[in-house]
Coordinates of C-alpha atoms in Angstrom, one line a residue:
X1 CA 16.5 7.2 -10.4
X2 CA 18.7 7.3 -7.0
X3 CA 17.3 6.3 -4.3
X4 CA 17.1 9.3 -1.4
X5 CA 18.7 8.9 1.9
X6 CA 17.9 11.5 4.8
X7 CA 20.7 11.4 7.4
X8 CA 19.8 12.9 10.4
X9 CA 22.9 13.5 13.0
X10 CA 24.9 16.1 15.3
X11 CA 28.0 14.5 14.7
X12 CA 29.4 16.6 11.7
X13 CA 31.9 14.3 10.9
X14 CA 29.9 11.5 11.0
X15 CA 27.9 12.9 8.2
X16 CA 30.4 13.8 6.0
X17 CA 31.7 10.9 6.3
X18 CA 28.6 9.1 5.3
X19 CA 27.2 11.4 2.8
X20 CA 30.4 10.8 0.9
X21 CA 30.6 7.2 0.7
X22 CA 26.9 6.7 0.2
X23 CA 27.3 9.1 -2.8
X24 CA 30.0 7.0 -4.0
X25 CA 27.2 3.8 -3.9
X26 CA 25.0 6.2 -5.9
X27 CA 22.2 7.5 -3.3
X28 CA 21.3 11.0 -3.2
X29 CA 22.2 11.8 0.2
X30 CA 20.4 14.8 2.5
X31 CA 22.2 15.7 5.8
X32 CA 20.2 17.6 8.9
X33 CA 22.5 18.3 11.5
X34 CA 19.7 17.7 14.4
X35 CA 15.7 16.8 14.9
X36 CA 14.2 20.4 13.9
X37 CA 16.1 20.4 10.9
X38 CA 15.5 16.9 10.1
X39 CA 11.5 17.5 10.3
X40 CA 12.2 20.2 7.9
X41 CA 13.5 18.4 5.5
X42 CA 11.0 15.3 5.6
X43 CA 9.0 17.3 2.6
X44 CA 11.8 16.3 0.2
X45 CA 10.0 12.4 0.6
X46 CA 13.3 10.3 1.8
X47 CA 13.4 6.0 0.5
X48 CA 15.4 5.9 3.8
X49 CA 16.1 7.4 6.8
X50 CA 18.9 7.3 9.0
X51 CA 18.4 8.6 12.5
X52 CA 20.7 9.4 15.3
X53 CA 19.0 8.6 18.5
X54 CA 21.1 10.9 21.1
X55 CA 21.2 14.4 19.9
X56 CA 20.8 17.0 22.0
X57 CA 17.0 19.3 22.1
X58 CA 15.2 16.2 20.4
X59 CA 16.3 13.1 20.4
X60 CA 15.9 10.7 17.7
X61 CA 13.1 8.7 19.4
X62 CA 10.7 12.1 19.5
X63 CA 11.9 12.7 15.9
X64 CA 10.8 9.3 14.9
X65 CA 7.3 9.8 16.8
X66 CA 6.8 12.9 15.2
X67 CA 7.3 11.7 11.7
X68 CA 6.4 8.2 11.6
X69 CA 2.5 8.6 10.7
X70 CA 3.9 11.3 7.6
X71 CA 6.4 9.0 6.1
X72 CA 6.5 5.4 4.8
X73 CA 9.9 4.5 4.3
X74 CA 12.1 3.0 6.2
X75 CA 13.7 4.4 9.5
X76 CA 16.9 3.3 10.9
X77 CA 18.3 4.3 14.1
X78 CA 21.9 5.2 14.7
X79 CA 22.8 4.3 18.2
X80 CA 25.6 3.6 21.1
X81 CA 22.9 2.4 23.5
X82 CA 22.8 -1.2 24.2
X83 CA 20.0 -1.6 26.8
X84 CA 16.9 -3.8 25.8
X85 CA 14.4 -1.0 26.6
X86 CA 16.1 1.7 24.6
X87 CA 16.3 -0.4 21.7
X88 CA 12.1 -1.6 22.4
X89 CA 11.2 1.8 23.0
X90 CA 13.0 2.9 19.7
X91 CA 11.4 0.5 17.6
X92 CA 8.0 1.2 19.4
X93 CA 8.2 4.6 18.4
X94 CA 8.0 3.8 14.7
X95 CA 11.4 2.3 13.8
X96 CA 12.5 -0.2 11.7
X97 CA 16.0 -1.2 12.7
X98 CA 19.0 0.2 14.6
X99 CA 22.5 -0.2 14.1
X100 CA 25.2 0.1 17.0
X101 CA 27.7 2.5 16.3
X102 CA 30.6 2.0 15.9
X103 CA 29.3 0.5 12.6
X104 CA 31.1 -0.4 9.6
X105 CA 30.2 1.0 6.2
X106 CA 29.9 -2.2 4.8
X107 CA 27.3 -3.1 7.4
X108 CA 25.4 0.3 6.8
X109 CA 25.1 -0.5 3.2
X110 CA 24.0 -3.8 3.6
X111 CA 21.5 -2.8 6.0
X112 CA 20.3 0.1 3.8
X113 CA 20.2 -2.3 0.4
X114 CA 18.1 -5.3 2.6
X115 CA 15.3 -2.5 3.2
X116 CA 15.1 -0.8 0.3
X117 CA 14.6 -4.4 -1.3
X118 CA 11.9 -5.1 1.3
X119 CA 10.3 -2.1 0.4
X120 CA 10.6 -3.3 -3.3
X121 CA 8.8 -6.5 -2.6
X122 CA 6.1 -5.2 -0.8
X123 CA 4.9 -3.2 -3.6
X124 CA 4.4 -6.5 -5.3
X125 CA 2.6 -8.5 -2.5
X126 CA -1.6 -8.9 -2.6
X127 CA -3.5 -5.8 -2.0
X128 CA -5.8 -7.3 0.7
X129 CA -6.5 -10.0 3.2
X130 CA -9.4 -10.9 4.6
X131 CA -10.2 -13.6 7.8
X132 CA -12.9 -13.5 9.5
X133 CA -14.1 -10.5 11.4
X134 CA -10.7 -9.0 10.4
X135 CA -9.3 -7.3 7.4
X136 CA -5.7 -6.3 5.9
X137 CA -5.3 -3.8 3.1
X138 CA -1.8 -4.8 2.5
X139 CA -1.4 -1.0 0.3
X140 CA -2.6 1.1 3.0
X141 CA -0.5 -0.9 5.8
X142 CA -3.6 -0.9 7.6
X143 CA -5.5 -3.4 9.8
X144 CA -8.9 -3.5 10.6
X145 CA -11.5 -5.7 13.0
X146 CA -14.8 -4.9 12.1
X147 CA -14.7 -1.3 11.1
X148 CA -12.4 -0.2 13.9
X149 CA -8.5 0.7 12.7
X150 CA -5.9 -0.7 14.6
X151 CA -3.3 1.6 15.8
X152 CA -0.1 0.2 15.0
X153 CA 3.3 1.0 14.8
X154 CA 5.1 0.6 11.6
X155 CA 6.9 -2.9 13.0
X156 CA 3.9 -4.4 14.7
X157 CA 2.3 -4.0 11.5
X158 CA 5.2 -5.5 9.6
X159 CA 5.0 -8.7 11.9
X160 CA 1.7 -9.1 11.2
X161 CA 1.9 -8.5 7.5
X162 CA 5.0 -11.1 7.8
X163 CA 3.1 -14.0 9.5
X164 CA -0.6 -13.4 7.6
X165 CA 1.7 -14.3 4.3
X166 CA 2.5 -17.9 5.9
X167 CA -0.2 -18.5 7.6
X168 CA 0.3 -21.9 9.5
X169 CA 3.7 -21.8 9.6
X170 CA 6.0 -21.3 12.6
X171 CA 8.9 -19.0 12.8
X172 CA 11.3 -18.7 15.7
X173 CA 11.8 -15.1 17.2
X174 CA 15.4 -15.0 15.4
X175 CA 13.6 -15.6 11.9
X176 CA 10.7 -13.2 12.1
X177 CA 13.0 -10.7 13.6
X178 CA 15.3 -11.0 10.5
X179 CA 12.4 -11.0 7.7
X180 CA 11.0 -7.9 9.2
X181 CA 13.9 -5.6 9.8
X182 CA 15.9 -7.1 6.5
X183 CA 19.2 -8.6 8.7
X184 CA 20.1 -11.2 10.8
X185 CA 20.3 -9.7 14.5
X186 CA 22.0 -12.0 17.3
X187 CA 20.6 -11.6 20.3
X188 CA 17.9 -9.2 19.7
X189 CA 15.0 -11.7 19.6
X190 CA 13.6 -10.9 23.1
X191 CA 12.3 -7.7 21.3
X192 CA 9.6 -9.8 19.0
X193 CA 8.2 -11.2 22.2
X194 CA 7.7 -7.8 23.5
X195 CA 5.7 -6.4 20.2
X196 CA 4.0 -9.9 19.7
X197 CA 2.4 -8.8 24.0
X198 CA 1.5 -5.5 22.0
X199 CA -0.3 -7.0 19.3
X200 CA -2.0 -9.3 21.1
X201 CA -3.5 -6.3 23.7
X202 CA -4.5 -4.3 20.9
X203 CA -6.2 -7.3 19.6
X204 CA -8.1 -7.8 22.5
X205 CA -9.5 -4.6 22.6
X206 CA -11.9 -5.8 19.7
X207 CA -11.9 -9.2 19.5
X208 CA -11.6 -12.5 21.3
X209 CA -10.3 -14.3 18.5
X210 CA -6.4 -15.4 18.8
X211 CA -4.6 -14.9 15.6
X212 CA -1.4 -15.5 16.8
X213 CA -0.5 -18.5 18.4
X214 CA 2.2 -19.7 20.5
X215 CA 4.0 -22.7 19.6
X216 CA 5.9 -23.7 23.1
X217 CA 10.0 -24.4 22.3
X218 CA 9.2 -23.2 18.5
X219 CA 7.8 -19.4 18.4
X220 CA 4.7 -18.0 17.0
X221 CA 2.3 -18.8 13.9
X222 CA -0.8 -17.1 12.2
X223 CA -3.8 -19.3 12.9
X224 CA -5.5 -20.9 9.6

């Protein structure tokens, strides 16, 4: 069965252009031509979705808040913005990844094919994890201290999910950036400190225990 692709954008050509060369790699493609439409058409249970993140009436970053807690898969932003906070707040609201446009097909592909793999693999990881005073139900994406839910967004949870599978080891911003959004991104690393803050103060709010630790010069590791 094809995978489904949503493609939400108000650049007409832009989405013919993409619905036809993703059709040609085999996805079933669905187009929505700006946010209202898009929430629409999030019913029809998308593996992917592609967002544009300037559209006029509602932007892609209010789309993405809106739907993030009703959908699972993956969300990608489509974007000509280049400042660190845009590209924080977009993956605070719920993203996954982003991709500057201009973009090449190629790249899109690749992108898409690196998620839907990660996607693929997590369906095959351990249920649950337990440490402590804290739990992780590795189905339901869902951490817990004690019995009170952490609220996290989709890629806090996915660097904790990432570093509670090696615990001990250390990863350098670069790498845990790259195993949680599926690519190598150059330059994009300062973001991971930013969430890694967020964690941490959610954390906090239950707990004194610090499961993440800082390794000075190296990055960060889950404590043992």
């Amino acid at each position: 069965m094809a995978y489904k692709i949503l493609i939400i954008d108000d650049d007409m050509e832009l989405l013919k252009m993409l619905k036809k060369y993703l059709e040609i790699k085999k996805y079933e493609i669905m187009t929505a031509e700006n946010g209202v439409e898009g929430l629409h058409k999030i019913k029809l249970q998308p593996d992917i979705i592609l967002l544009d993140v300037n559209m006029p009436d509602m932007d892609g970053i209010e789309v993405c808040r809106r739907i993030r807690d009703k959908v699972a898969c993956p969300i990608l932003f489509l974007t000509a913005r280049v400042d660190e906070q845009d590209v924080v707040n977009g993956l605070s609201s719920g993203g996954d990844d982003y991709i500057l446009k201009p973009f090449s097909l190629k790249e899109l592909d690749a992108r898409i094919t690196a998620h839907l793999k990660r996607e693929t693999r997590r369906r095959e990881k351990p249920e649950l994890c337990f440490q402590g005073e804290l739990s992780i139900d590795y189905k339901a994406k869902t951490v817990q201290i004690h019995t009170d839910y952490l609220e996290l967004t989709r890629l806090e949870y996915e660097i904790i999910e990432f570093l509670t599978m090696n615990p001990g080891v250390v990863f350098d911003k670069d790498r845990i950036y790259e195993k949680v959004c599926g690519y190598d991104a150059e330059g994009d690393s300062r973001v991971i400190t930013e969430l890694i803050r967020r964690i941490r103060k959610k954390f906090q709010q239950y707990t004194e225990t610090e499961y993440i630790e800082t390794v000075w010069g190296m990055g960060y590791r889950w404590k043992k």
